[in-house]
Short mmCIF file of C-alpha atoms and ligand atoms in Angstrom, two decimals:
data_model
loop_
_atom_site.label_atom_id
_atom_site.label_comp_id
_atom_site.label_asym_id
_atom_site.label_seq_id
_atom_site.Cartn_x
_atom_site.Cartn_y
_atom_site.Cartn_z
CA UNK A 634 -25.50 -30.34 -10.42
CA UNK A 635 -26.31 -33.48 -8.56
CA UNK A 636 -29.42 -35.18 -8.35
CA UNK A 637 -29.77 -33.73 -4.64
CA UNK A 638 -30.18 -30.07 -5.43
CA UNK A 639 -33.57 -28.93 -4.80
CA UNK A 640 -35.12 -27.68 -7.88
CA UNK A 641 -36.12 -24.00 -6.65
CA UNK A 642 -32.02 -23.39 -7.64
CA UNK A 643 -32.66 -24.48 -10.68
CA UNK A 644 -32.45 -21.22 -12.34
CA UNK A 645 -29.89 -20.02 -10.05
CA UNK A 646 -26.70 -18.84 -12.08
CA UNK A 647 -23.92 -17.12 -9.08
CA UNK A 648 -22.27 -14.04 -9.43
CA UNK A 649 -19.09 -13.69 -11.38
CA UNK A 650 -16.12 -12.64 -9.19
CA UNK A 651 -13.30 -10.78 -11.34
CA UNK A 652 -10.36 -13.13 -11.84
CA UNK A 653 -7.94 -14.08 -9.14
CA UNK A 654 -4.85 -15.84 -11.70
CA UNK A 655 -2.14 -17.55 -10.10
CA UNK A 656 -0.40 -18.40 -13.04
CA UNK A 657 1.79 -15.34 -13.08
CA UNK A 658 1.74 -12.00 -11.11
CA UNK A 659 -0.05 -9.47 -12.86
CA UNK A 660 -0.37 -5.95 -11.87
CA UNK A 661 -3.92 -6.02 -11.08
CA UNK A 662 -6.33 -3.42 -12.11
CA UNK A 663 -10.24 -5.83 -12.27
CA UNK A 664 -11.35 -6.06 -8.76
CA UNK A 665 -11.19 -2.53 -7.48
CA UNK A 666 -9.37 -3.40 -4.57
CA UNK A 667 -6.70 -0.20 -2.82
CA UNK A 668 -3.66 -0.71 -4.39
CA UNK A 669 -2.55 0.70 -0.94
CA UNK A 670 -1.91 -1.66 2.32
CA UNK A 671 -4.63 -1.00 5.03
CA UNK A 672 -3.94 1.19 8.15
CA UNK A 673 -0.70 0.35 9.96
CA UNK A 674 -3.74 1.01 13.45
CA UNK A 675 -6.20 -1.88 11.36
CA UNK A 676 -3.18 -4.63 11.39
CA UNK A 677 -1.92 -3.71 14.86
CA UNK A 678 -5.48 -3.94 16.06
CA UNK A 679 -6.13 -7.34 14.04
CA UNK A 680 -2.67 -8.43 15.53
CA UNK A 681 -4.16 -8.40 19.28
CA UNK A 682 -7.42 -9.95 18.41
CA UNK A 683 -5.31 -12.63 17.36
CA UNK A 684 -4.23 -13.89 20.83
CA UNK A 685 -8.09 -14.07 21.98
CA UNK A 686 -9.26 -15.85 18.55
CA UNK A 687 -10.52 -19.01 20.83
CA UNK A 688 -13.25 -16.35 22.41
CA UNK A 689 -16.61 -15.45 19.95
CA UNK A 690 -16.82 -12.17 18.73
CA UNK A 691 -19.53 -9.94 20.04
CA UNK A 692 -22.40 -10.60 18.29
CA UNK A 693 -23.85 -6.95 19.32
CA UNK A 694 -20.48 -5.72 17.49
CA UNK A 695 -20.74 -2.85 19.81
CA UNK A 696 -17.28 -1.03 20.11
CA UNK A 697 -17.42 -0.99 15.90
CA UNK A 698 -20.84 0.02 15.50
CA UNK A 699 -20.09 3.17 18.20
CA UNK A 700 -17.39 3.96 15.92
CA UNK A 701 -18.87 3.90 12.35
CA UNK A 702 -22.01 6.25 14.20
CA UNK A 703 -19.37 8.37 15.61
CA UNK A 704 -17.35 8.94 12.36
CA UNK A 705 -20.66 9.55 10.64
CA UNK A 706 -22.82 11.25 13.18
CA UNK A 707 -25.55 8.49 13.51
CA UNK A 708 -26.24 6.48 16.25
CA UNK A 709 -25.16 3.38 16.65
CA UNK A 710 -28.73 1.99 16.87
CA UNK A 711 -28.35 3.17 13.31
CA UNK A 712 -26.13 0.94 12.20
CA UNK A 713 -25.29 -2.62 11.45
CA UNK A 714 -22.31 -4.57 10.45
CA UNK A 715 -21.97 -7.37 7.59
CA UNK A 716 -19.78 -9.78 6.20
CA UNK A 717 -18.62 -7.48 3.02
CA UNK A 718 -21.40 -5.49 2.12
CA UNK A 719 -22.47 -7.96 -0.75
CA UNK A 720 -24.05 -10.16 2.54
CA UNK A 721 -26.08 -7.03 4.23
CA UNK A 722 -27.14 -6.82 0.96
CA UNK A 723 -28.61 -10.34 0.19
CA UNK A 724 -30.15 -9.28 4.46
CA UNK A 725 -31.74 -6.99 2.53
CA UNK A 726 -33.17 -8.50 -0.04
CA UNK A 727 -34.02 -11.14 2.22
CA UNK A 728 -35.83 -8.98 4.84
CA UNK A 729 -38.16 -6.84 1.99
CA UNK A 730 -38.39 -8.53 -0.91
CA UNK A 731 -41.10 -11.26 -1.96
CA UNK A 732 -43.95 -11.26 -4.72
CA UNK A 733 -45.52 -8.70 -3.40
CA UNK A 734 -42.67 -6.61 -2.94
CA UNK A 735 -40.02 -6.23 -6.15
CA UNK A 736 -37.07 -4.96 -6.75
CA UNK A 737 -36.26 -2.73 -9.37
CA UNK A 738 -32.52 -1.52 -10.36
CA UNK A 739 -30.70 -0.57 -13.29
CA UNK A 740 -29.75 -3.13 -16.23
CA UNK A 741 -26.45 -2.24 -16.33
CA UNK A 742 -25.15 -2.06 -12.49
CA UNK A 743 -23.60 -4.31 -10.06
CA UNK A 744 -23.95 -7.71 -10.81
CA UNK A 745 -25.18 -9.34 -7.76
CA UNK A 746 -28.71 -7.40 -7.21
CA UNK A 747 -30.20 -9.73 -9.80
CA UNK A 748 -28.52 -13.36 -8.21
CA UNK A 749 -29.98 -11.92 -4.66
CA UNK A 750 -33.12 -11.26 -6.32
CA UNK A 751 -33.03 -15.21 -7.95
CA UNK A 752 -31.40 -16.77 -4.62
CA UNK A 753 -34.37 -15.42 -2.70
CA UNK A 754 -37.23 -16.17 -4.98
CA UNK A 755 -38.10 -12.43 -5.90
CA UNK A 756 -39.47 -10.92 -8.47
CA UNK A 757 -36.80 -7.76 -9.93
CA UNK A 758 -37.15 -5.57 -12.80
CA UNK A 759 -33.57 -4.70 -14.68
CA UNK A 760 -34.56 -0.69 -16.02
CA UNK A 761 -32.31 0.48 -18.74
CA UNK A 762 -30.13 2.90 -18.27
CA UNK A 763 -29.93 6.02 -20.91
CA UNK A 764 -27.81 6.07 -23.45
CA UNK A 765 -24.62 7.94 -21.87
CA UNK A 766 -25.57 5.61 -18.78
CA UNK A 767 -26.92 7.98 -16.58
CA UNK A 768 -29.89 6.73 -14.30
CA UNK A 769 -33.55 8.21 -15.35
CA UNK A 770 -34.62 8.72 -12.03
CA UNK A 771 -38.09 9.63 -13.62
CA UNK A 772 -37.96 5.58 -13.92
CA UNK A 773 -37.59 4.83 -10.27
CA UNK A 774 -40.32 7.80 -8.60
CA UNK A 775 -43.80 6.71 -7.25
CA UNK A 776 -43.02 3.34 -8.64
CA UNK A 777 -44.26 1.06 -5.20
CA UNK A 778 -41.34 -1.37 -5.61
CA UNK A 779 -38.37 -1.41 -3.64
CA UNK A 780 -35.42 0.08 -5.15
CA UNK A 781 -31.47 -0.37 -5.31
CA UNK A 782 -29.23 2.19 -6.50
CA UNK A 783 -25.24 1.85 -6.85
CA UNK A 784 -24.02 5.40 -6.24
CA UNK A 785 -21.91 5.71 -7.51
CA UNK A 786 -23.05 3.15 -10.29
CA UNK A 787 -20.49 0.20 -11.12
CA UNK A 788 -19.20 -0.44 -13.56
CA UNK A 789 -19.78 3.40 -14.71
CA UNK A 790 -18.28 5.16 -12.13
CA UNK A 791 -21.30 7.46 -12.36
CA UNK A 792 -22.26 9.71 -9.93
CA UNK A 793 -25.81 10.83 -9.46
CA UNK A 794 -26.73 13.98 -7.24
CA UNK A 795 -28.53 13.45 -3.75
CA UNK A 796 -31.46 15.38 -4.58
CA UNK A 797 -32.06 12.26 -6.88
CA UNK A 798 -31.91 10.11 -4.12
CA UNK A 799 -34.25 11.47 -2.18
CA UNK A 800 -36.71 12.26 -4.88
CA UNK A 801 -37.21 8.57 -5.50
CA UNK A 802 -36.83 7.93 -1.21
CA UNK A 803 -39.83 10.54 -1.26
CA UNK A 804 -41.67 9.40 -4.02
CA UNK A 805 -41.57 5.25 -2.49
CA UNK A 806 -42.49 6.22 0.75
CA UNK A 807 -43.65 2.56 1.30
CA UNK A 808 -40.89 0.94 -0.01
CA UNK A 809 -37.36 0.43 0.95
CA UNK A 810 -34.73 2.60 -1.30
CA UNK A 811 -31.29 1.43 -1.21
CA UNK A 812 -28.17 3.00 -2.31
CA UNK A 813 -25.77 0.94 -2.52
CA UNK A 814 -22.20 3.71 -1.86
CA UNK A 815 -19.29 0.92 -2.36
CA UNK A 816 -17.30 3.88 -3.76
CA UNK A 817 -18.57 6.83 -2.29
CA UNK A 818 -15.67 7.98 -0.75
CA UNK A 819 -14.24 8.73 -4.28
CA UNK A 820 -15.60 12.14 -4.97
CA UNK A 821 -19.41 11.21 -3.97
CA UNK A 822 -21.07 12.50 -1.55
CA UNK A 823 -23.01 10.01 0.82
CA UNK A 824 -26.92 9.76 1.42
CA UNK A 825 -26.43 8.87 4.63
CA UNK A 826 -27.98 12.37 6.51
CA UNK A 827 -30.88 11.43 4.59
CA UNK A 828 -31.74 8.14 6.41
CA UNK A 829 -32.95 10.64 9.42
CA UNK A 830 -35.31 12.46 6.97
CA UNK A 831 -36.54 9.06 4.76
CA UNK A 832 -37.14 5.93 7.24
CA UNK A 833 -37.19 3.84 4.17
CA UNK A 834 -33.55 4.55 3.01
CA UNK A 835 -30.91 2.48 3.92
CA UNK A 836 -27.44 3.17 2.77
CA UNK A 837 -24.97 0.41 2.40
CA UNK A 838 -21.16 0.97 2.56
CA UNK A 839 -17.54 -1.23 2.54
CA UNK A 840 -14.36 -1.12 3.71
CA UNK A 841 -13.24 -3.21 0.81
CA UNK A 842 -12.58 -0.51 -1.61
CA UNK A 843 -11.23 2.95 0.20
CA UNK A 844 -9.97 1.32 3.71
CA UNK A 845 -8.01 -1.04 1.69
CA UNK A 846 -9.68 -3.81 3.69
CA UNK A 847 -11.43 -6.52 0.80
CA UNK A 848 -9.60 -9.78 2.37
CA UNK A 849 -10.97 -8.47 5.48
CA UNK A 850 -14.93 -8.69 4.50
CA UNK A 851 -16.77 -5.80 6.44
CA UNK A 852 -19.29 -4.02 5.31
CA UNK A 853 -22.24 -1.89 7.11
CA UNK A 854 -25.78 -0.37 6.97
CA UNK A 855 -27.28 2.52 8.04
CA UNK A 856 -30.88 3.15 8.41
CA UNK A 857 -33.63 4.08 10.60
CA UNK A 858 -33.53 1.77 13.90
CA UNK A 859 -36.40 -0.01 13.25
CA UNK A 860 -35.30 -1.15 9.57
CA UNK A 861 -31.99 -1.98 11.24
CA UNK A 862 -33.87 -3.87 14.02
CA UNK A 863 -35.51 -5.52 11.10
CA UNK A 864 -31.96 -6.43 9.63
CA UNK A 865 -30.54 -8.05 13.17
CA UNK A 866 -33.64 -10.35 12.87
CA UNK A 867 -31.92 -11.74 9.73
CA UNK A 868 -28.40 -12.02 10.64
CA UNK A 869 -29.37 -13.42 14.17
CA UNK A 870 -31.53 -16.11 12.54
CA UNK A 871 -28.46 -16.79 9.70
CA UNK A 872 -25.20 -16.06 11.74
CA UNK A 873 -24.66 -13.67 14.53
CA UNK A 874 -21.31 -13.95 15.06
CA UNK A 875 -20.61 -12.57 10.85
CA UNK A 876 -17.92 -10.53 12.04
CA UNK A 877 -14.61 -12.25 13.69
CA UNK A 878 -12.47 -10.76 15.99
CA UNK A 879 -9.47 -9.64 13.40
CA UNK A 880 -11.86 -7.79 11.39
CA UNK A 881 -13.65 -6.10 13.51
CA UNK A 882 -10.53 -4.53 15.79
CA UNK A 883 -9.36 -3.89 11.96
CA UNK A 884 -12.44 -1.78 11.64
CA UNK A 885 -11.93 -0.19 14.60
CA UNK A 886 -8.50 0.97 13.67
CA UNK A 887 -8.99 1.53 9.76
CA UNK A 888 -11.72 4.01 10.83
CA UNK A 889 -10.26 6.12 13.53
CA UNK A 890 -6.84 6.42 11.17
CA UNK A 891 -8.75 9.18 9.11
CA UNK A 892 -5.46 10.87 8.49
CA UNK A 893 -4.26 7.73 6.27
CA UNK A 894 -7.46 7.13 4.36
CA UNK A 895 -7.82 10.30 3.58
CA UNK A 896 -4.11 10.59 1.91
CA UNK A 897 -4.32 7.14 0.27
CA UNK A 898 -8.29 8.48 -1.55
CA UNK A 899 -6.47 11.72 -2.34
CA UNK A 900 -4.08 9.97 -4.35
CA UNK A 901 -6.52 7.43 -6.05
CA UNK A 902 -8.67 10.53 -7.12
CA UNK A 903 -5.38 12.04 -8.27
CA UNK A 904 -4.35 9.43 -10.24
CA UNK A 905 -7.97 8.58 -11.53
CA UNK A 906 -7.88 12.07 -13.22
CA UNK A 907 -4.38 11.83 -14.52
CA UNK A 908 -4.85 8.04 -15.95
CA UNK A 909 -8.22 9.64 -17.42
CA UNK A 910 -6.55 12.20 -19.27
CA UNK A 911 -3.99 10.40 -20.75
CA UNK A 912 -6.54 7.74 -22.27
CA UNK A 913 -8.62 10.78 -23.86
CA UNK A 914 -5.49 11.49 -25.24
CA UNK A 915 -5.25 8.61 -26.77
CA UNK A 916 -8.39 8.79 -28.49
CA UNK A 917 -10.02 6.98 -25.68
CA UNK A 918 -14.14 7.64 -24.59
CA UNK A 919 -13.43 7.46 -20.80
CA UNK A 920 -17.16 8.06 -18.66
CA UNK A 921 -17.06 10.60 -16.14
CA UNK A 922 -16.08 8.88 -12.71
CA UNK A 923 -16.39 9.25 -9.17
CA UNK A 924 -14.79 5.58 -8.41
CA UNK A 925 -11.81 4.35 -8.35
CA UNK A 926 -12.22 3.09 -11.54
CA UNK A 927 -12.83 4.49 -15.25
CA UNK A 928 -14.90 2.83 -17.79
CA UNK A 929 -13.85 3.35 -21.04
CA UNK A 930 -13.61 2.26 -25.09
CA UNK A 931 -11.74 3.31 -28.09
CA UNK A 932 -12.85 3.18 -31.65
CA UNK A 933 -9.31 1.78 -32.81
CA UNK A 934 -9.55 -2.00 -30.36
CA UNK A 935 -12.69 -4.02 -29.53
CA UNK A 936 -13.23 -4.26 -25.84
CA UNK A 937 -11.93 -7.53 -25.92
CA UNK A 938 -9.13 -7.58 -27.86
CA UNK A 939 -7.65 -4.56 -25.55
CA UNK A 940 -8.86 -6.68 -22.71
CA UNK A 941 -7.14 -10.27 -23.60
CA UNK A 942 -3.80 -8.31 -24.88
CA UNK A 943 -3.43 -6.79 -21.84
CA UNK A 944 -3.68 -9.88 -20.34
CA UNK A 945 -0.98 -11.51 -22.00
CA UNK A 946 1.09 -8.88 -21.34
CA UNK A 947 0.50 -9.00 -17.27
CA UNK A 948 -2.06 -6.32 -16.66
CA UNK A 949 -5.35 -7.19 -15.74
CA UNK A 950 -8.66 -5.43 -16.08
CA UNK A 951 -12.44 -6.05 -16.51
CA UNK A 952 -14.33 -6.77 -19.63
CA UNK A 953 -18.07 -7.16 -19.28
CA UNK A 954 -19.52 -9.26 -22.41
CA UNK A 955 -22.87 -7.84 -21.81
CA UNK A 956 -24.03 -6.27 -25.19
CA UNK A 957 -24.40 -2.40 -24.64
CA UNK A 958 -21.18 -2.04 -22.54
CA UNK A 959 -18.89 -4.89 -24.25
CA UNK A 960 -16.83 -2.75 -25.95
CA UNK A 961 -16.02 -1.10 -22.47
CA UNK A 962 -13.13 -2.15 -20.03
CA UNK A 963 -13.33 -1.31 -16.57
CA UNK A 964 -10.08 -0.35 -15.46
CA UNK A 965 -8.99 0.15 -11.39
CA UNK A 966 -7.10 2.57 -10.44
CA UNK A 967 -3.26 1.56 -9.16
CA UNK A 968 -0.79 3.05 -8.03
CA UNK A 969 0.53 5.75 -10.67
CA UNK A 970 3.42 3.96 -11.11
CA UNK A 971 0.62 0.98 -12.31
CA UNK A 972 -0.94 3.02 -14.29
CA UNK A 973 2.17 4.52 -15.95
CA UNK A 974 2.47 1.17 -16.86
CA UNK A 975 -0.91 0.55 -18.04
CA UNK A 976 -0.99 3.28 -20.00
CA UNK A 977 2.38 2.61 -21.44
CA UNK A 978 1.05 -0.53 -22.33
CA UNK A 979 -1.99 0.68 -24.03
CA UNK A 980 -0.23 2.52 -26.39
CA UNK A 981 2.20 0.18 -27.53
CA UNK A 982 -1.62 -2.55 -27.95
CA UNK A 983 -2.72 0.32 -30.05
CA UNK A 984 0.76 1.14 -32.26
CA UNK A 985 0.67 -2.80 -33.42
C1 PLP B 334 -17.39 -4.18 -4.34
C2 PLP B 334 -18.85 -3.88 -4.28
C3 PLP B 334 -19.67 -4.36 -3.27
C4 PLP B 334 -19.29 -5.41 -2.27
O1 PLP B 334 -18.17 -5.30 -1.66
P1 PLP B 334 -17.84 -6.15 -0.36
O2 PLP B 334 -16.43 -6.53 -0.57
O3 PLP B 334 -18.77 -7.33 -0.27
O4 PLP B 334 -18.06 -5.20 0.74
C5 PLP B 334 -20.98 -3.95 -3.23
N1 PLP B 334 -21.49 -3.15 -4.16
C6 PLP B 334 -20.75 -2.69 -5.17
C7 PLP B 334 -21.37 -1.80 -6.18
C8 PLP B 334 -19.41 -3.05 -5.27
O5 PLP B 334 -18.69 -2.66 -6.31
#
């Protein structure tokens, strides 16, 4: 730290993105990126934006915005656009959280809530979650604080029903409620028909998991128009022109190719329930999940141990040190031929 940095970052430790190695090429199964290329429509799109790359985008991102309301029957006063969903979220902490207005989420969840929460000065509250990781939505009803739920949760893969949702939406009906539905498209089923009901839900999706798109960086909300009013008064006074060109005609095109994203999450989900099978057969505890991901342990290899000999031999995955899930890995789902692989390699870790 130099002598420069103002003191109100002092307590300021950033997020932890999974490992990026260069040192050799690993089949990689931490990030939870689509082991699948994006739509052949997203690159032909980003291809022509390319020639006009001297031009801003448009900061009103309207031809996008009309298509994410289309494809999910909002309108597109409904919606707003973000670099990667992690920045509408930090817009959203930004725009409703200060002393007087908290944030409460789960202790074990996605990792960033609580660095937004410290990067913007606001008070949070980490609640645990039960012991087979499941949310107790009794925690999060008639609480007055603002609230952010992963849906389904990371790195559990959980999946809680809607009627959940909208109990605590309901039950906060002065306080914002976010679910946060990074892998929704996995077997979930999204809150979004709810924002028309609850003006103080906002749901927040990606296209960095299930359009294949995470170099890309485009994520979106969708809310009441006022709240999203409320969230263009952010990114117009941070930076209105978050989206380029590329990615948003690859938005465009990823979105109206519903033919290939649906065949490429067919075969994730496919492969998620094959891949979780075989590690049960191996003795494995592998959590119910609706991601494209499993989370799971064995009583025969410490989380780490699994974790660092996969490593050396070219597969990586997560490993989470934090005490009630370290003996966890969270593993993404490849292509099967990866995760023939992975689970070949499993087995030969667990016969030495
Ligand atoms: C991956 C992820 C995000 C952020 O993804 P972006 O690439 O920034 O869109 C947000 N929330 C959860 C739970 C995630 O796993």
């Amino acid at each position: 730290m130099s002598r420069f940095f103002s003191p109100k970052h002092e307590k300021l430790i950033p997020y932890t993105p999974g490992e990026q190695p260069k040192d050799m090429k690993y089949i990689k199964l931490n990030t939870n990126e689509s082991p699948y290329p994006p739509s052949q429509k997203a690159v032909e799109e980003a291809e022509k934006e390319a020639k006009l790359l001297r031009l801003y985008p448009d900061p009103e991102c309207t031809s996008l915005c009309e298509d994410i309301a289309q494809y999910y029957g909002v309108g597109k006063e409904n919606v707003v656009l973000s670099n990667g969903s992690d920045e509408i979220l930090n817009f959203i902490f930004m725009a409703y959280g200060d002393n007087f207005h908290p944030f409460i989420f789960p202790d074990i969840t996605y990792g960033f809530y609580n660095v937004f929460c410290t990067v913007n000065n606001i008070p949070y509250e980490e609640i645990p979650l039960k012991e087979d990781f499941t949310i107790d939505f009794n925690d999060y009803c008639g609480k007055g604080k603002n609230v952010v739920i992963a849906n389904p949760n990371a790195p559990t893969g959980i999946f809680a029903p809607l009627d959940e949702i909208e109990r605590v939406a309901s039950t906060n009906p002065d306080n914002i409620v976010v679910v946060d539905e990074a892998y929704v498209d996995f077997g979930g089923e999204s809150a979004i028909p709810l924002t028309k009901k609850y003006k103080n839900l906002i749901v927040v999706q990606t296209f960095s998991k299930s359009r294949s798109m995470a170099g890309a960086r485009l994520g979106f909300a969708i809310a009441d128009k006022e709240i999203i009013k409320d969230l263009n008064t952010i990114r117009f006074s941070i930076n209105p022109y978050n989206i380029n060109r590329m990615t948003m005609a690859a938005g465009s095109g990823a979105i109206r190719d519903e033919e290939y994203f649906e065949k490429n999450r067919d075969e994730i989900i496919a492969t998620r329930e094959k891949t979780a099978a075989s590690l049960y057969m191996m003795g494995f505890e592998v959590i119910p999940s609706k991601a494209n991901f499993l989370f799971a342990k064995s009583d025969k290899i410490s989380g780490e141990e699994l974790y660092k000999k996969l490593r050396e031999k070219g597969i990586l995955v997560r490993h989470f040190t934090s005490g009630r899930i370290c003996e966890y890995n969270r593993i993404t789902i490849g292509t099967p031929e990866d995760m023939e692989t992975f689970i070949n390699t499993v087995k030969n870790i667990l016969k030495d």
